[in-house]
Amino acid sequence: GAHAVRALLGFVPRLAGGALNGVLGHTGEELAALARDPLGSRCVIDGILDGPVAEPPFSSATSTLFDKLQGRLAPLAADRVGHHAVKKLFGALPPARRAELTQELAAASHRLEGCAMGRAVVEACLVREYLEGESAYHAAVGR
C-alpha cells in the first residue's frame, strides 16, 4: 500500500492530485500516526514533501498537511520517526507558514530539548532563533 502511494505521488503533478486528495482526506490524528510509522513516513509523507512543493497540487497539499498536523507537531518532533517528517515539512512550507510551525514548536521547546530527536528539530526549525526574537529568526531564515 505505502509503496504504491509513493509511486502514484511520483507521477507528474497533474496526475498525482487524486493520490494527494486520498491521503489528505484522512484526519490529522491519522496523518500523525502515518508520520510516526517508518514505512508510512518514508513513502507517503516524504512522497508529498519531496514532490514539487512550489507547484499545484503539491503546494496546497503541503499547506493542508501542515494545517491537519497543527497541534500535533511537538509530539511528532520528539518521536523517533516523526521528527523526520517535521523537519521535512519545515523545509517544504513557504516562508510565511514556517513561522507558524516554529511558533508551535517554540511553545514546547523545553520538552523538545529533552531528547535527541527534539533537539535536532529545534535546530533544523530555528526554534532557538525564534525564541531570541523576530530579527534573529528572520536573519536565520534568510541564510
GROMACS .gro file of N, CA and C in nm, residues 27-129:
model
  309
   27THR      N    1  -0.787   1.219   0.876
   27THR     CA    2  -0.784   1.316   0.985
   27THR      C    3  -0.640   1.349   1.024
   28GLY      N    4  -0.625   1.455   1.100
   28GLY     CA    5  -0.493   1.493   1.149
   28GLY      C    6  -0.431   1.386   1.235
   29GLU      N    7  -0.512   1.321   1.315
   29GLU     CA    8  -0.461   1.214   1.402
   29GLU      C    9  -0.411   1.096   1.319
   30GLU      N   10  -0.484   1.062   1.214
   30GLU     CA   11  -0.441   0.953   1.126
   30GLU      C   12  -0.312   0.990   1.052
   31LEU      N   13  -0.301   1.114   1.008
   31LEU     CA   14  -0.180   1.159   0.939
   31LEU      C   15  -0.061   1.162   1.035
   32ALA      N   16  -0.085   1.200   1.160
   32ALA     CA   17   0.023   1.198   1.260
   32ALA      C   18   0.069   1.055   1.285
   33ALA      N   19  -0.025   0.961   1.291
   33ALA     CA   20   0.012   0.820   1.309
   33ALA      C   21   0.091   0.770   1.188
   34LEU      N   22   0.054   0.814   1.071
   34LEU     CA   23   0.126   0.778   0.949
   34LEU      C   24   0.268   0.835   0.953
   35ALA      N   25   0.284   0.956   1.004
   35ALA     CA   26   0.416   1.018   1.014
   35ALA      C   27   0.504   0.949   1.118
   36ARG      N   28   0.441   0.883   1.216
   36ARG     CA   29   0.518   0.810   1.318
   36ARG      C   30   0.554   0.668   1.274
   37ASP      N   31   0.494   0.622   1.166
   37ASP     CA   32   0.520   0.488   1.115
   37ASP      C   33   0.638   0.493   1.018
   38PRO      N   34   0.739   0.406   1.036
   38PRO     CA   35   0.857   0.415   0.948
   38PRO      C   36   0.824   0.407   0.798
   39LEU      N   37   0.743   0.312   0.758
   39LEU     CA   38   0.711   0.298   0.616
   39LEU      C   39   0.617   0.409   0.569
   40GLY      N   40   0.519   0.442   0.649
   40GLY     CA   41   0.427   0.549   0.612
   40GLY      C   42   0.495   0.683   0.599
   41SER      N   43   0.587   0.708   0.690
   41SER     CA   44   0.660   0.836   0.686
   41SER      C   45   0.746   0.846   0.561
   42ARG      N   46   0.822   0.742   0.535
   42ARG     CA   47   0.916   0.746   0.420
   42ARG      C   48   0.844   0.740   0.286
   43CYS      N   49   0.736   0.666   0.278
   43CYS     CA   50   0.668   0.652   0.149
   43CYS      C   51   0.562   0.759   0.126
   44VAL      N   52   0.475   0.780   0.222
   44VAL     CA   53   0.360   0.868   0.199
   44VAL      C   54   0.394   1.014   0.231
   45ILE      N   55   0.439   1.041   0.354
   45ILE     CA   56   0.467   1.179   0.393
   45ILE      C   57   0.582   1.234   0.309
   46ASP      N   58   0.690   1.158   0.294
   46ASP     CA   59   0.801   1.203   0.210
   46ASP      C   60   0.758   1.215   0.064
   47GLY      N   61   0.667   1.131   0.021
   47GLY     CA   62   0.617   1.141  -0.116
   47GLY      C   63   0.551   1.275  -0.143
   48ILE      N   64   0.483   1.328  -0.044
   48ILE     CA   65   0.422   1.460  -0.058
   48ILE      C   66   0.528   1.569  -0.049
   49LEU      N   67   0.614   1.560   0.051
   49LEU     CA   68   0.709   1.668   0.079
   49LEU      C   69   0.829   1.668  -0.015
   50ASP      N   70   0.855   1.556  -0.084
   50ASP     CA   71   0.963   1.551  -0.182
   50ASP      C   72   0.916   1.591  -0.321
   51GLY      N   73   0.786   1.609  -0.336
   51GLY     CA   74   0.732   1.648  -0.466
   51GLY      C   75   0.766   1.793  -0.496
   52PRO      N   76   0.721   1.841  -0.610
   52PRO     CA   77   0.746   1.982  -0.645
   52PRO      C   78   0.655   2.073  -0.562
   53VAL      N   79   0.696   2.102  -0.438
   53VAL     CA   80   0.610   2.170  -0.341
   53VAL      C   81   0.578   2.315  -0.378
   54ALA      N   82   0.644   2.369  -0.478
   54ALA     CA   83   0.612   2.505  -0.521
   54ALA      C   84   0.501   2.507  -0.626
   55GLU      N   85   0.464   2.389  -0.678
   55GLU     CA   86   0.363   2.381  -0.784
   55GLU      C   87   0.236   2.314  -0.731
   56PRO      N   88   0.121   2.356  -0.785
   56PRO     CA   89  -0.001   2.283  -0.751
   56PRO      C   90   0.004   2.144  -0.815
   57PRO      N   91  -0.054   2.045  -0.759
   57PRO     CA   92  -0.132   2.040  -0.636
   57PRO      C   93  -0.046   2.018  -0.511
   58PHE      N   94   0.086   2.005  -0.527
   58PHE     CA   95   0.172   1.979  -0.412
   58PHE      C   96   0.180   2.099  -0.317
   59SER      N   97   0.171   2.220  -0.370
   59SER     CA   98   0.179   2.338  -0.283
   59SER      C   99   0.060   2.342  -0.186
   60SER      N  100  -0.058   2.317  -0.238
   60SER     CA  101  -0.175   2.317  -0.149
   60SER      C  102  -0.175   2.193  -0.060
   61ALA      N  103  -0.121   2.082  -0.108
   61ALA     CA  104  -0.115   1.960  -0.027
   61ALA      C  105  -0.023   1.980   0.093
   62THR      N  106   0.088   2.049   0.072
   62THR     CA  107   0.182   2.075   0.181
   62THR      C  108   0.115   2.162   0.287
   63SER      N  109   0.043   2.265   0.245
   63SER     CA  110  -0.028   2.351   0.340
   63SER      C  111  -0.138   2.275   0.413
   64THR      N  112  -0.210   2.191   0.340
   64THR     CA  113  -0.316   2.111   0.403
   64THR      C  114  -0.258   2.014   0.505
   65LEU      N  115  -0.147   1.951   0.470
   65LEU     CA  116  -0.081   1.859   0.563
   65LEU      C  117  -0.041   1.934   0.689
   66PHE      N  118   0.017   2.052   0.674
   66PHE     CA  119   0.055   2.133   0.789
   66PHE      C  120  -0.067   2.169   0.873
   67ASP      N  121  -0.174   2.213   0.808
   67ASP     CA  122  -0.296   2.250   0.881
   67ASP      C  123  -0.350   2.133   0.963
   68LYS      N  124  -0.347   2.014   0.905
   68LYS     CA  125  -0.401   1.897   0.975
   68LYS      C  126  -0.310   1.848   1.087
   69LEU      N  127  -0.181   1.875   1.076
   69LEU     CA  128  -0.087   1.832   1.180
   69LEU      C  129  -0.068   1.936   1.290
   70GLN      N  130  -0.122   2.056   1.272
   70GLN     CA  131  -0.108   2.157   1.376
   70GLN      C  132  -0.169   2.106   1.506
   71GLY      N  133  -0.100   2.134   1.615
   71GLY     CA  134  -0.140   2.084   1.744
   71GLY      C  135  -0.081   1.947   1.776
   72ARG      N  136  -0.021   1.884   1.676
   72ARG     CA  137   0.040   1.752   1.693
   72ARG      C  138   0.189   1.755   1.659
   73LEU      N  139   0.241   1.871   1.626
   73LEU     CA  140   0.379   1.881   1.579
   73LEU      C  141   0.482   1.857   1.689
   74ALA      N  142   0.457   1.905   1.810
   74ALA     CA  143   0.554   1.885   1.919
   74ALA      C  144   0.571   1.736   1.952
   75PRO      N  145   0.463   1.662   1.971
   75PRO     CA  146   0.483   1.517   1.995
   75PRO      C  147   0.551   1.447   1.877
   76LEU      N  148   0.519   1.488   1.755
   76LEU     CA  149   0.585   1.430   1.638
   76LEU      C  150   0.734   1.463   1.639
   77ALA      N  151   0.768   1.586   1.677
   77ALA     CA  152   0.907   1.629   1.677
   77ALA      C  153   0.991   1.552   1.777
   78ALA      N  154   0.929   1.500   1.881
   78ALA     CA  155   1.002   1.424   1.982
   78ALA      C  156   1.001   1.274   1.952
   79ASP      N  157   0.934   1.234   1.847
   79ASP     CA  158   0.921   1.092   1.812
   79ASP      C  159   1.040   1.046   1.729
   80ARG      N  160   1.079   0.921   1.748
   80ARG     CA  161   1.194   0.863   1.677
   80ARG      C  162   1.180   0.871   1.526
   81VAL      N  163   1.061   0.848   1.473
   81VAL     CA  164   1.038   0.854   1.330
   81VAL      C  165   0.974   0.987   1.290
   82GLY      N  166   0.883   1.035   1.370
   82GLY     CA  167   0.806   1.155   1.337
   82GLY      C  168   0.888   1.281   1.323
   83HIS      N  169   1.003   1.288   1.392
   83HIS     CA  170   1.083   1.411   1.385
   83HIS      C  171   1.130   1.438   1.242
   84HIS      N  172   1.152   1.333   1.167
   84HIS     CA  173   1.194   1.347   1.027
   84HIS      C  174   1.087   1.421   0.946
   85ALA      N  175   0.962   1.387   0.968
   85ALA     CA  176   0.852   1.450   0.894
   85ALA      C  177   0.840   1.598   0.930
   86VAL      N  178   0.861   1.632   1.056
   86VAL     CA  179   0.851   1.773   1.097
   86VAL      C  180   0.961   1.855   1.030
   87LYS      N  181   1.082   1.803   1.027
   87LYS     CA  182   1.192   1.874   0.963
   87LYS      C  183   1.166   1.892   0.813
   88LYS      N  184   1.117   1.789   0.748
   88LYS     CA  185   1.088   1.798   0.604
   88LYS      C  186   0.972   1.894   0.577
   89LEU      N  187   0.873   1.894   0.665
   89LEU     CA  188   0.760   1.985   0.649
   89LEU      C  189   0.807   2.130   0.661
   90PHE      N  190   0.895   2.157   0.755
   90PHE     CA  191   0.950   2.292   0.770
   90PHE      C  192   1.018   2.336   0.641
   91GLY      N  193   1.097   2.250   0.582
   91GLY     CA  194   1.166   2.284   0.458
   91GLY      C  195   1.074   2.299   0.338
   92ALA      N  196   0.960   2.233   0.340
   92ALA     CA  197   0.868   2.236   0.225
   92ALA      C  198   0.769   2.352   0.231
   93LEU      N  199   0.748   2.407   0.349
   93LEU     CA  200   0.649   2.514   0.363
   93LEU      C  201   0.702   2.645   0.307
   94PRO      N  202   0.611   2.731   0.260
   94PRO     CA  203   0.655   2.865   0.220
   94PRO      C  204   0.701   2.942   0.345
   95PRO      N  205   0.790   3.038   0.329
   95PRO     CA  206   0.846   3.108   0.445
   95PRO      C  207   0.743   3.163   0.543
   96ALA      N  208   0.632   3.213   0.495
   96ALA     CA  209   0.531   3.269   0.586
   96ALA      C  210   0.472   3.162   0.678
   97ARG      N  211   0.458   3.042   0.630
   97ARG     CA  212   0.400   2.934   0.712
   97ARG      C  213   0.502   2.870   0.804
   98ARG      N  214   0.632   2.882   0.769
   98ARG     CA  215   0.737   2.825   0.854
   98ARG      C  216   0.733   2.886   0.994
   99ALA      N  217   0.704   3.014   1.002
   99ALA     CA  218   0.699   3.080   1.133
   99ALA      C  219   0.588   3.021   1.219
  100GLU      N  220   0.477   2.983   1.158
  100GLU     CA  221   0.368   2.919   1.234
  100GLU      C  222   0.414   2.787   1.294
  101LEU      N  223   0.484   2.708   1.213
  101LEU     CA  224   0.534   2.579   1.260
  101LEU      C  225   0.634   2.601   1.374
  102THR      N  226   0.725   2.696   1.355
  102THR     CA  227   0.826   2.722   1.457
  102THR      C  228   0.763   2.775   1.585
  103GLN      N  229   0.658   2.853   1.573
  103GLN     CA  230   0.588   2.905   1.690
  103GLN      C  231   0.530   2.790   1.773
  104GLU      N  232   0.470   2.694   1.707
  104GLU     CA  233   0.414   2.579   1.779
  104GLU      C  234   0.524   2.499   1.849
  105LEU      N  235   0.636   2.481   1.781
  105LEU     CA  236   0.747   2.408   1.841
  105LEU      C  237   0.809   2.487   1.957
  106ALA      N  238   0.814   2.619   1.943
  106ALA     CA  239   0.872   2.703   2.049
  106ALA      C  240   0.792   2.691   2.179
  107ALA      N  241   0.663   2.672   2.167
  107ALA     CA  242   0.579   2.656   2.287
  107ALA      C  243   0.612   2.528   2.363
  108ALA      N  244   0.674   2.432   2.296
  108ALA     CA  245   0.711   2.305   2.359
  108ALA      C  246   0.862   2.286   2.361
  109SER      N  247   0.938   2.394   2.355
  109SER     CA  248   1.083   2.383   2.341
  109SER      C  249   1.148   2.310   2.458
  110HIS      N  250   1.096   2.328   2.580
  110HIS     CA  251   1.155   2.258   2.695
  110HIS      C  252   1.140   2.107   2.680
  111ARG      N  253   1.026   2.064   2.632
  111ARG     CA  254   1.003   1.920   2.611
  111ARG      C  255   1.094   1.868   2.499
  112LEU      N  256   1.108   1.946   2.392
  112LEU     CA  257   1.188   1.903   2.278
  112LEU      C  258   1.337   1.896   2.312
  113GLU      N  259   1.383   1.983   2.400
  113GLU     CA  260   1.525   1.983   2.437
  113GLU      C  261   1.562   1.858   2.518
  114GLY      N  262   1.463   1.783   2.562
  114GLY     CA  263   1.488   1.666   2.646
  114GLY      C  264   1.524   1.538   2.572
  115CYS      N  265   1.522   1.540   2.440
  115CYS     CA  266   1.558   1.419   2.366
  115CYS      C  267   1.635   1.458   2.240
  116ALA      N  268   1.710   1.364   2.189
  116ALA     CA  269   1.796   1.391   2.073
  116ALA      C  270   1.714   1.429   1.949
  117MET      N  271   1.603   1.361   1.927
  117MET     CA  272   1.521   1.393   1.810
  117MET      C  273   1.463   1.534   1.822
  118GLY      N  274   1.416   1.568   1.939
  118GLY     CA  275   1.362   1.702   1.963
  118GLY      C  276   1.467   1.810   1.942
  119ARG      N  277   1.588   1.785   1.990
  119ARG     CA  278   1.696   1.883   1.972
  119ARG      C  279   1.730   1.900   1.825
  120ALA      N  280   1.725   1.792   1.748
  120ALA     CA  281   1.751   1.801   1.604
  120ALA      C  282   1.644   1.888   1.536
  121VAL      N  283   1.520   1.874   1.579
  121VAL     CA  284   1.411   1.955   1.523
  121VAL      C  285   1.425   2.101   1.566
  122VAL      N  286   1.461   2.123   1.692
  122VAL     CA  287   1.482   2.260   1.741
  122VAL      C  288   1.587   2.330   1.656
  123GLU      N  289   1.693   2.259   1.623
  123GLU     CA  290   1.798   2.318   1.541
  123GLU      C  291   1.753   2.339   1.397
  124ALA      N  292   1.693   2.237   1.337
  124ALA     CA  293   1.653   2.245   1.196
  124ALA      C  294   1.541   2.347   1.172
  125CYS      N  295   1.454   2.363   1.268
  125CYS     CA  296   1.339   2.453   1.251
  125CYS      C  297   1.361   2.590   1.315
  126LEU      N  298   1.483   2.618   1.355
  126LEU     CA  299   1.522   2.751   1.404
  126LEU      C  300   1.443   2.797   1.526
  127VAL      N  301   1.414   2.704   1.615
  127VAL     CA  302   1.334   2.737   1.733
  127VAL      C  303   1.411   2.831   1.827
  128ARG      N  304   1.538   2.806   1.847
  128ARG     CA  305   1.616   2.894   1.936
  128ARG      C  306   1.618   3.038   1.884
  129GLU      N  307   1.637   3.052   1.753
  129GLU     CA  308   1.637   3.185   1.693
  129GLU      C  309   1.501   3.252   1.707
   0.00000   0.00000   0.00000
